[in-house]
C-alpha cells in the first residue's frame, strides 16, 4: 500500500505526469508501476490515457483521475456570494454557478447544505469529503469572526452532511494553492496576499501555512483615526480596498466594496482623474504594507491575488515606489519577486480541495 499511496499522491500533485516519469521519480520499476496502476485503476482512483507520441521508444501513458473516481465537494463562500463545485484527484475543479446571498448565516448555510446534499445525490457514492473556504478567522469548523460577513461564532459543521469536513480561511487556502500549484511553487518561503474586502494572506513554508492565524489586514499599517469592523483602529484592511476608494472620492461606504473597487479601477483606466487618484492612494497604502512585511518575514517570493494584483497592474509605479520606501535600505536593491497569483480567483477553491485531499488520499487507498 505505501507504494500505491506514493503514486496516487504524486499523480495528484503533478497532473498530466506520465507513468514513466512517475515511476522514475518514485524509484519504481516498469513492472511495479504497471502492477500498482492496475490496483489504483481497479479501486477507481486513477486512470490512464495514451501519452502524445514522442517518436521512437516505448509508448507510455498519462495518469489521470478515474472517470468514476472520488470527488471532494468544494464550498466557496465570499462576502456576497457562494458556490458549490467538485474537485477530482489532480485538483481540477468542475464549473459551477455562483449564487448571491443576503448575509444571514442560517439562510446561507441552509442553502449551501441543500446544494451539497443535491451533489451527493447526483454523484452517488463519489463525494468523499467537503471542503469550505470562508473569508473569516476559523477555529476547527467554527467561524470565530468574519468582519465582512458580520458573523461571530458560527458553526459550519452542518455543511459536511455526514462526510469529513475541512474549513479554512479563504486567503490562507489560496496561498496554499499558490505554493502547491501556482506562482509560489518551488519556493521554500512565500508570502501570499490578497485584497477583496480588506487584506488576507498567509506565509507558506515548504508549501504549508506557518502556524497561527495571519491577520495581516488587522496590522495597524493604516490611519490610527480609522475604525475597523474588527473592533481595532488603524487597520491596513480599511486603507486598500473599495472602502478606501470611496473615502478618497468623498462617497459613502459602499454596500459591496469589491464591486465598487472594480468600478473605480475601470473608471481610472478610462481616464477619470479622481478615480485614478483614488486607485493610486490605495496602491500606495498597499505597497507600504507589503514593504513592511518584507522586512518582517523575508519571503523568497510574494504573490498577489484579487484587488492586490489589480492595484499592482493599474498603478504599478506607485505600488513599487511605496514598497521600496517601506523596505529597509539594505534590501531595496534585492527585493524578492512580487508577482500576480498564478491561479487567480480559483485559488481559494483549489486550496480548499487540497486541504481535503491531504487528509483523504491515504484513507482512499486503504479502504479501496
CSV table of C-alpha atoms in Angstrom, one decimal:
chain,number,residue,atom,x,y,z
A,1,UNK,CA,0.0,0.0,0.0
A,2,UNK,CA,2.8,2.6,0.7
A,3,UNK,CA,3.9,2.5,-3.0
A,4,UNK,CA,0.3,2.8,-4.2
A,5,UNK,CA,-0.2,5.8,-1.9
A,6,UNK,CA,3.0,7.4,-3.1
A,7,UNK,CA,1.9,7.0,-6.7
A,8,UNK,CA,-1.5,8.4,-6.0
A,9,UNK,CA,-0.1,11.4,-4.2
A,10,UNK,CA,2.4,12.0,-7.0
A,11,UNK,CA,-0.2,11.9,-9.7
A,12,UNK,CA,-2.4,14.2,-7.6
A,13,UNK,CA,0.4,16.8,-7.2
A,14,UNK,CA,1.6,16.6,-10.8
A,15,UNK,CA,-1.5,16.5,-13.2
A,16,UNK,CA,-0.5,15.2,-16.6
A,17,UNK,CA,2.5,13.2,-15.5
A,18,UNK,CA,3.3,10.1,-17.5
A,19,UNK,CA,3.5,6.7,-15.9
A,20,UNK,CA,7.2,6.5,-16.9
A,21,UNK,CA,8.0,9.9,-15.3
A,22,UNK,CA,6.2,8.9,-12.1
A,23,UNK,CA,8.0,5.6,-11.9
A,24,UNK,CA,11.4,7.2,-12.4
A,25,UNK,CA,10.7,9.9,-9.7
A,26,UNK,CA,9.5,7.3,-7.2
A,27,UNK,CA,12.2,4.7,-8.0
A,28,UNK,CA,9.7,2.1,-9.3
A,29,UNK,CA,10.5,-0.5,-12.0
A,30,UNK,CA,8.3,-0.5,-15.1
A,31,UNK,CA,6.7,-3.8,-13.9
A,32,UNK,CA,6.0,-2.4,-10.4
A,33,UNK,CA,4.4,0.8,-11.8
A,34,UNK,CA,2.2,-1.3,-14.1
A,35,UNK,CA,1.1,-3.6,-11.2
A,36,UNK,CA,0.4,-0.6,-8.9
A,37,UNK,CA,-1.5,1.3,-11.5
A,38,UNK,CA,-3.6,-1.8,-12.1
A,39,UNK,CA,-4.6,-1.7,-8.4
A,40,UNK,CA,-5.4,2.0,-8.4
A,41,UNK,CA,-7.4,1.6,-11.6
A,42,UNK,CA,-9.4,-1.3,-10.1
A,43,UNK,CA,-10.0,0.9,-7.0
A,44,UNK,CA,-11.3,3.7,-9.3
A,45,UNK,CA,-8.7,6.1,-8.0
A,46,UNK,CA,-6.6,6.7,-11.2
A,47,UNK,CA,-7.0,6.1,-14.9
A,48,UNK,CA,-4.6,6.2,-17.8
A,49,UNK,CA,-4.8,7.7,-21.3
A,50,UNK,CA,-2.2,7.4,-24.1
A,51,UNK,CA,0.6,10.0,-23.9
A,52,UNK,CA,1.3,12.0,-27.0
A,53,UNK,CA,3.8,10.3,-29.3
A,54,UNK,CA,7.4,11.4,-28.7
A,55,UNK,CA,8.8,9.5,-31.7
A,56,UNK,CA,10.8,6.3,-31.1
A,57,UNK,CA,10.7,4.5,-27.8
A,58,UNK,CA,8.2,2.5,-25.8
A,59,UNK,CA,4.9,4.3,-25.6
A,60,UNK,CA,3.7,5.4,-22.2
A,61,UNK,CA,0.5,6.7,-20.6
A,62,UNK,CA,-0.6,9.8,-18.8
A,63,UNK,CA,-2.0,9.4,-15.3
A,64,UNK,CA,-5.5,11.0,-14.9
A,65,UNK,CA,-8.4,10.9,-12.4
A,66,UNK,CA,-10.5,7.8,-12.8
A,67,UNK,CA,-13.8,8.8,-14.6
A,68,UNK,CA,-15.8,7.3,-11.8
A,69,UNK,CA,-13.3,8.3,-9.1
A,70,UNK,CA,-13.7,10.2,-5.8
A,71,UNK,CA,-14.6,13.8,-5.6
A,72,UNK,CA,-14.5,16.5,-3.0
A,73,UNK,CA,-17.4,18.9,-2.7
A,74,UNK,CA,-15.8,22.4,-2.5
A,75,UNK,CA,-17.8,25.3,-1.0
A,76,UNK,CA,-16.5,28.8,-1.6
A,77,UNK,CA,-18.2,31.5,0.5
A,78,UNK,CA,-17.4,35.2,0.0
A,79,UNK,CA,-18.8,38.3,1.5
A,80,UNK,CA,-21.5,38.4,-1.1
A,81,UNK,CA,-21.7,35.0,-2.9
A,82,UNK,CA,-21.4,31.3,-2.6
A,83,UNK,CA,-21.0,28.3,-4.9
A,84,UNK,CA,-20.5,24.6,-4.5
A,85,UNK,CA,-18.4,22.7,-7.0
A,86,UNK,CA,-16.3,19.5,-7.1
A,87,UNK,CA,-12.6,18.7,-7.3
A,88,UNK,CA,-11.2,15.5,-8.6
A,89,UNK,CA,-7.8,13.8,-7.9
A,90,UNK,CA,-5.3,16.1,-9.6
A,91,UNK,CA,-7.2,19.2,-8.4
A,92,UNK,CA,-9.3,20.0,-11.4
A,93,UNK,CA,-12.5,22.0,-10.5
A,94,UNK,CA,-15.8,21.5,-12.2
A,95,UNK,CA,-17.7,24.6,-13.4
A,96,UNK,CA,-20.5,25.7,-11.1
A,97,UNK,CA,-22.9,28.6,-10.8
A,98,UNK,CA,-22.4,31.4,-8.4
A,99,UNK,CA,-25.2,32.5,-6.1
A,100,UNK,CA,-25.6,35.8,-4.2
A,101,UNK,CA,-26.6,35.7,-0.6
A,102,UNK,CA,-28.1,38.2,1.9
A,103,UNK,CA,-25.6,37.5,4.7
A,104,UNK,CA,-28.0,35.8,7.3
A,105,UNK,CA,-25.9,32.8,8.4
A,106,UNK,CA,-28.8,30.4,8.9
A,107,UNK,CA,-30.2,31.1,5.5
A,108,UNK,CA,-26.8,31.0,3.7
A,109,UNK,CA,-25.7,27.8,5.4
A,110,UNK,CA,-29.1,26.2,4.7
A,111,UNK,CA,-28.8,26.9,1.0
A,112,UNK,CA,-25.3,25.6,0.9
A,113,UNK,CA,-26.1,22.4,2.8
A,114,UNK,CA,-29.0,21.7,0.4
A,115,UNK,CA,-26.6,22.1,-2.6
A,116,UNK,CA,-24.1,19.7,-1.0
A,117,UNK,CA,-26.9,17.1,-0.4
A,118,UNK,CA,-28.1,17.5,-4.0
A,119,UNK,CA,-24.5,17.0,-5.2
A,120,UNK,CA,-24.2,13.8,-3.2
A,121,UNK,CA,-27.4,12.5,-4.8
A,122,UNK,CA,-26.3,13.5,-8.3
A,123,UNK,CA,-22.8,11.9,-7.9
A,124,UNK,CA,-23.9,8.8,-5.9
A,125,UNK,CA,-21.1,7.3,-3.9
A,126,UNK,CA,-18.4,9.6,-5.3
A,127,UNK,CA,-18.4,12.6,-2.9
A,128,UNK,CA,-15.9,11.6,-0.2
A,129,UNK,CA,-15.4,14.9,1.7
A,130,UNK,CA,-16.5,18.5,1.9
A,131,UNK,CA,-14.0,21.5,1.9
A,132,UNK,CA,-15.1,25.0,2.8
A,133,UNK,CA,-13.4,28.3,2.0
A,134,UNK,CA,-14.7,31.3,4.0
A,135,UNK,CA,-13.4,34.9,4.5
A,136,UNK,CA,-13.1,34.5,8.2
A,137,UNK,CA,-10.9,33.6,11.2
A,138,UNK,CA,-11.6,29.9,11.6
A,139,UNK,CA,-11.1,27.5,14.5
A,140,UNK,CA,-11.9,23.9,13.6
A,141,UNK,CA,-15.3,24.1,11.8
A,142,UNK,CA,-16.3,27.4,13.5
A,143,UNK,CA,-16.2,30.9,12.1
A,144,UNK,CA,-14.8,32.8,15.0
A,145,UNK,CA,-15.1,36.2,13.3
A,146,UNK,CA,-15.9,37.2,9.7
A,147,UNK,CA,-15.9,41.0,9.7
A,148,UNK,CA,-17.1,41.3,6.1
A,149,UNK,CA,-20.0,39.0,6.8
A,150,UNK,CA,-20.7,40.3,10.3
A,151,UNK,CA,-20.6,36.7,11.6
A,152,UNK,CA,-19.3,35.7,15.0
A,153,UNK,CA,-19.1,32.1,16.4
A,154,UNK,CA,-21.0,30.5,13.5
A,155,UNK,CA,-20.8,26.7,13.4
A,156,UNK,CA,-20.3,25.3,9.9
A,157,UNK,CA,-20.3,21.6,10.9
A,158,UNK,CA,-23.6,21.0,9.2
A,159,UNK,CA,-22.1,21.7,5.8
A,160,UNK,CA,-20.4,18.3,6.0
A,161,UNK,CA,-23.7,16.5,5.6
A,162,UNK,CA,-22.2,13.4,7.3
A,163,UNK,CA,-18.8,13.5,5.4
A,164,UNK,CA,-15.4,14.5,6.5
A,165,UNK,CA,-15.3,18.3,6.6
A,166,UNK,CA,-12.4,20.8,6.4
A,167,UNK,CA,-12.9,24.6,6.8
A,168,UNK,CA,-10.3,27.2,6.1
A,169,UNK,CA,-9.7,30.9,5.7
A,170,UNK,CA,-10.0,31.8,2.0
A,171,UNK,CA,-6.7,33.7,1.8
A,172,UNK,CA,-4.8,31.0,3.6
A,173,UNK,CA,-6.2,28.4,1.3
A,174,UNK,CA,-5.4,30.5,-1.8
A,175,UNK,CA,-1.9,30.8,-0.5
A,176,UNK,CA,-1.6,27.0,-0.1
A,177,UNK,CA,-2.9,26.6,-3.7
A,178,UNK,CA,-0.2,29.1,-4.9
A,179,UNK,CA,2.5,27.2,-3.1
A,180,UNK,CA,1.4,23.8,-4.4
A,181,UNK,CA,0.2,24.7,-7.9
A,182,UNK,CA,0.7,28.3,-8.6
A,183,UNK,CA,3.3,31.1,-8.8
A,184,UNK,CA,4.9,30.3,-5.4
A,185,UNK,CA,5.6,26.6,-6.2
A,186,UNK,CA,9.2,25.6,-5.5
A,187,UNK,CA,9.9,28.4,-3.1
A,188,UNK,CA,10.9,27.5,0.5
A,189,UNK,CA,9.3,30.6,2.0
A,190,UNK,CA,6.5,32.5,0.2
A,191,UNK,CA,4.1,35.3,1.1
A,192,UNK,CA,0.6,35.3,-0.4
A,193,UNK,CA,-1.5,38.5,-0.1
A,194,UNK,CA,-5.0,39.2,-1.5
A,195,UNK,CA,-7.3,42.2,-1.3
A,196,UNK,CA,-11.1,41.6,-1.6
A,197,UNK,CA,-12.8,43.4,1.2
A,198,UNK,CA,-9.7,44.1,3.3
A,199,UNK,CA,-6.4,42.2,3.2
A,200,UNK,CA,-5.9,38.5,3.7
A,201,UNK,CA,-2.8,36.4,3.4
A,202,UNK,CA,-0.5,33.7,4.6
A,203,UNK,CA,3.1,32.8,4.9
A,204,UNK,CA,4.0,29.4,3.3
A,205,UNK,CA,6.9,27.4,4.5
A,206,UNK,CA,7.7,24.5,2.1
A,207,UNK,CA,4.2,24.7,0.8
A,208,UNK,CA,2.4,24.6,4.2
A,209,UNK,CA,1.0,27.6,6.1
A,210,UNK,CA,3.1,28.9,9.0
A,211,UNK,CA,1.4,28.1,12.4
A,212,UNK,CA,-1.1,30.7,13.7
A,213,UNK,CA,-3.7,33.0,12.2
A,214,UNK,CA,-2.0,35.5,9.9
A,215,UNK,CA,-4.4,38.5,10.3
A,216,UNK,CA,-2.3,40.8,8.1
A,217,UNK,CA,-5.3,43.1,7.4
A,218,UNK,CA,-5.5,44.0,11.0
A,219,UNK,CA,-1.9,45.1,11.5
A,220,UNK,CA,-2.0,48.8,12.2
A,221,UNK,CA,-0.4,50.0,8.9
A,222,UNK,CA,-3.3,52.4,8.3
A,223,UNK,CA,-4.6,55.7,9.7
A,224,UNK,CA,-5.0,55.4,13.5
A,225,UNK,CA,-8.1,57.5,13.3
A,226,UNK,CA,-9.9,54.9,11.1
A,227,UNK,CA,-12.1,52.4,12.9
A,228,UNK,CA,-12.2,48.8,11.6
A,229,UNK,CA,-15.2,46.5,11.8
A,230,UNK,CA,-13.0,44.1,13.7
A,231,UNK,CA,-13.0,46.5,16.7
A,232,UNK,CA,-9.5,47.9,16.3
A,233,UNK,CA,-8.4,51.1,14.7
A,234,UNK,CA,-5.7,51.9,12.1
A,235,UNK,CA,-6.1,48.5,10.4
A,236,UNK,CA,-4.4,48.0,7.0
A,237,UNK,CA,-7.7,46.5,5.8
A,238,UNK,CA,-9.6,49.7,5.5
A,239,UNK,CA,-6.9,51.6,3.6
A,240,UNK,CA,-6.6,49.5,0.5
A,241,UNK,CA,-10.0,48.3,-0.8
A,242,UNK,CA,-13.2,49.7,-2.1
A,243,UNK,CA,-14.0,51.4,1.2
A,244,UNK,CA,-10.8,53.4,1.0
A,245,UNK,CA,-11.5,54.4,-2.6
A,246,UNK,CA,-15.0,55.6,-1.6
A,247,UNK,CA,-13.5,57.8,1.1
A,248,UNK,CA,-11.0,59.2,-1.3
A,249,UNK,CA,-13.8,60.1,-3.7
A,250,UNK,CA,-16.0,61.5,-1.0
A,251,UNK,CA,-18.6,58.8,-1.3
A,252,UNK,CA,-20.4,56.9,1.4
A,253,UNK,CA,-19.2,53.4,2.3
A,254,UNK,CA,-20.3,51.0,-0.5
A,255,UNK,CA,-22.6,48.1,0.2
A,256,UNK,CA,-20.3,45.9,-1.9
A,257,UNK,CA,-16.7,47.3,-1.6
A,258,UNK,CA,-15.2,44.7,-4.0
A,259,UNK,CA,-17.6,45.6,-6.8
A,260,UNK,CA,-17.1,49.3,-6.1
A,261,UNK,CA,-13.4,48.9,-6.3
A,262,UNK,CA,-13.8,47.2,-9.7
A,263,UNK,CA,-15.9,50.1,-11.0
A,264,UNK,CA,-13.3,52.7,-9.7
A,265,UNK,CA,-10.5,50.8,-11.4
A,266,UNK,CA,-12.4,50.7,-14.7
A,267,UNK,CA,-13.1,54.5,-14.4
A,268,UNK,CA,-9.4,55.1,-13.8
A,269,UNK,CA,-8.4,53.1,-16.9
A,270,UNK,CA,-10.9,55.2,-18.9
A,271,UNK,CA,-9.2,58.4,-17.9
A,272,UNK,CA,-11.2,59.6,-14.8
A,273,UNK,CA,-8.7,61.7,-12.8
A,274,UNK,CA,-10.4,61.4,-9.5
A,275,UNK,CA,-10.7,57.6,-9.9
A,276,UNK,CA,-7.1,57.4,-10.8
A,277,UNK,CA,-6.1,59.4,-7.7
A,278,UNK,CA,-8.2,57.0,-5.5
A,279,UNK,CA,-6.6,54.0,-7.1
A,280,UNK,CA,-3.1,55.5,-6.5
A,281,UNK,CA,-3.9,56.2,-2.9
A,282,UNK,CA,-4.9,52.6,-2.3
A,283,UNK,CA,-1.9,51.3,-4.2
A,284,UNK,CA,0.4,53.4,-2.1
A,285,UNK,CA,-1.1,52.1,1.1
A,286,UNK,CA,-1.0,48.6,-0.1
A,287,UNK,CA,2.7,48.9,-1.2
A,288,UNK,CA,3.7,50.4,2.1
A,289,UNK,CA,2.3,47.4,3.9
A,290,UNK,CA,3.9,44.9,1.5
A,291,UNK,CA,7.3,46.6,2.1
A,292,UNK,CA,6.8,46.3,5.9
A,293,UNK,CA,6.0,42.6,5.6
A,294,UNK,CA,9.1,42.0,3.5
A,295,UNK,CA,11.1,43.4,6.4
A,296,UNK,CA,9.4,41.2,8.9
A,297,UNK,CA,9.1,37.9,7.0
A,298,UNK,CA,11.9,37.9,4.4
A,299,UNK,CA,10.0,35.7,1.8
A,300,UNK,CA,11.6,34.4,-1.3
A,301,UNK,CA,8.5,35.4,-3.4
A,302,UNK,CA,5.3,37.4,-2.9
A,303,UNK,CA,2.2,36.5,-4.9
A,304,UNK,CA,-0.8,38.9,-5.0
A,305,UNK,CA,-4.4,37.9,-5.6
A,306,UNK,CA,-7.7,39.7,-6.1
A,307,UNK,CA,-7.6,43.5,-6.0
A,308,UNK,CA,-4.0,43.4,-4.8
A,309,UNK,CA,-3.0,42.1,-8.3
A,310,UNK,CA,-5.2,44.7,-9.9
A,311,UNK,CA,-3.6,47.5,-7.9
A,312,UNK,CA,-0.2,46.4,-9.0
A,313,UNK,CA,-1.3,46.2,-12.6
A,314,UNK,CA,-3.1,49.6,-12.6
A,315,UNK,CA,-0.7,51.6,-10.5
A,316,UNK,CA,2.5,49.6,-10.7
A,317,UNK,CA,4.8,52.6,-10.4
A,318,UNK,CA,3.0,53.9,-7.3
A,319,UNK,CA,2.9,50.5,-5.7
A,320,UNK,CA,6.5,49.7,-6.4
A,321,UNK,CA,7.7,53.0,-5.1
A,322,UNK,CA,5.7,52.5,-1.9
A,323,UNK,CA,7.2,49.0,-1.4
A,324,UNK,CA,10.7,50.4,-1.8
A,325,UNK,CA,10.2,53.3,0.6
A,326,UNK,CA,8.9,50.9,3.3
A,327,UNK,CA,11.6,48.3,2.7
A,328,UNK,CA,14.8,48.5,4.8
A,329,UNK,CA,17.6,50.2,2.8
A,330,UNK,CA,19.8,47.1,2.6
A,331,UNK,CA,17.1,45.1,0.7
A,332,UNK,CA,15.9,47.8,-1.7
A,333,UNK,CA,18.2,46.6,-4.5
A,334,UNK,CA,17.3,43.0,-3.9
A,335,UNK,CA,13.6,42.8,-3.4
A,336,UNK,CA,12.0,39.4,-3.9
A,337,UNK,CA,9.8,38.9,-6.9
A,338,UNK,CA,6.3,40.3,-6.4
A,339,UNK,CA,4.0,38.7,-8.9
A,340,UNK,CA,0.3,38.2,-9.6
A,341,UNK,CA,-1.1,34.9,-8.2
A,342,UNK,CA,-1.0,32.2,-10.9
A,343,UNK,CA,-4.4,30.7,-10.0
A,344,UNK,CA,-6.4,33.9,-9.9
A,345,UNK,CA,-9.9,33.7,-8.5
A,346,UNK,CA,-9.8,29.9,-8.3
A,347,UNK,CA,-7.2,30.0,-5.6
A,348,UNK,CA,-9.5,29.6,-2.5
A,349,UNK,CA,-11.4,26.7,-4.1
A,350,UNK,CA,-8.2,24.9,-5.2
A,351,UNK,CA,-6.7,25.4,-1.8
A,352,UNK,CA,-9.8,24.1,-0.1
A,353,UNK,CA,-9.7,21.0,-2.3
A,354,UNK,CA,-6.0,20.5,-1.4
A,355,UNK,CA,-6.7,20.7,2.3
A,356,UNK,CA,-9.4,18.0,2.0
A,357,UNK,CA,-7.4,15.6,-0.2
A,358,UNK,CA,-4.4,15.9,2.1
A,359,UNK,CA,-6.4,14.1,4.7
A,360,UNK,CA,-8.3,11.7,2.4
A,361,UNK,CA,-5.8,10.1,0.0
A,362,UNK,CA,-4.4,7.7,2.4
A,363,UNK,CA,-7.9,6.6,3.6
A,364,UNK,CA,-9.0,6.2,0.0
A,365,UNK,CA,-6.1,3.8,-0.8
A,366,UNK,CA,-6.6,1.8,2.4
A,367,UNK,CA,-10.4,1.5,2.0
A,368,UNK,CA,-10.3,0.6,-1.6
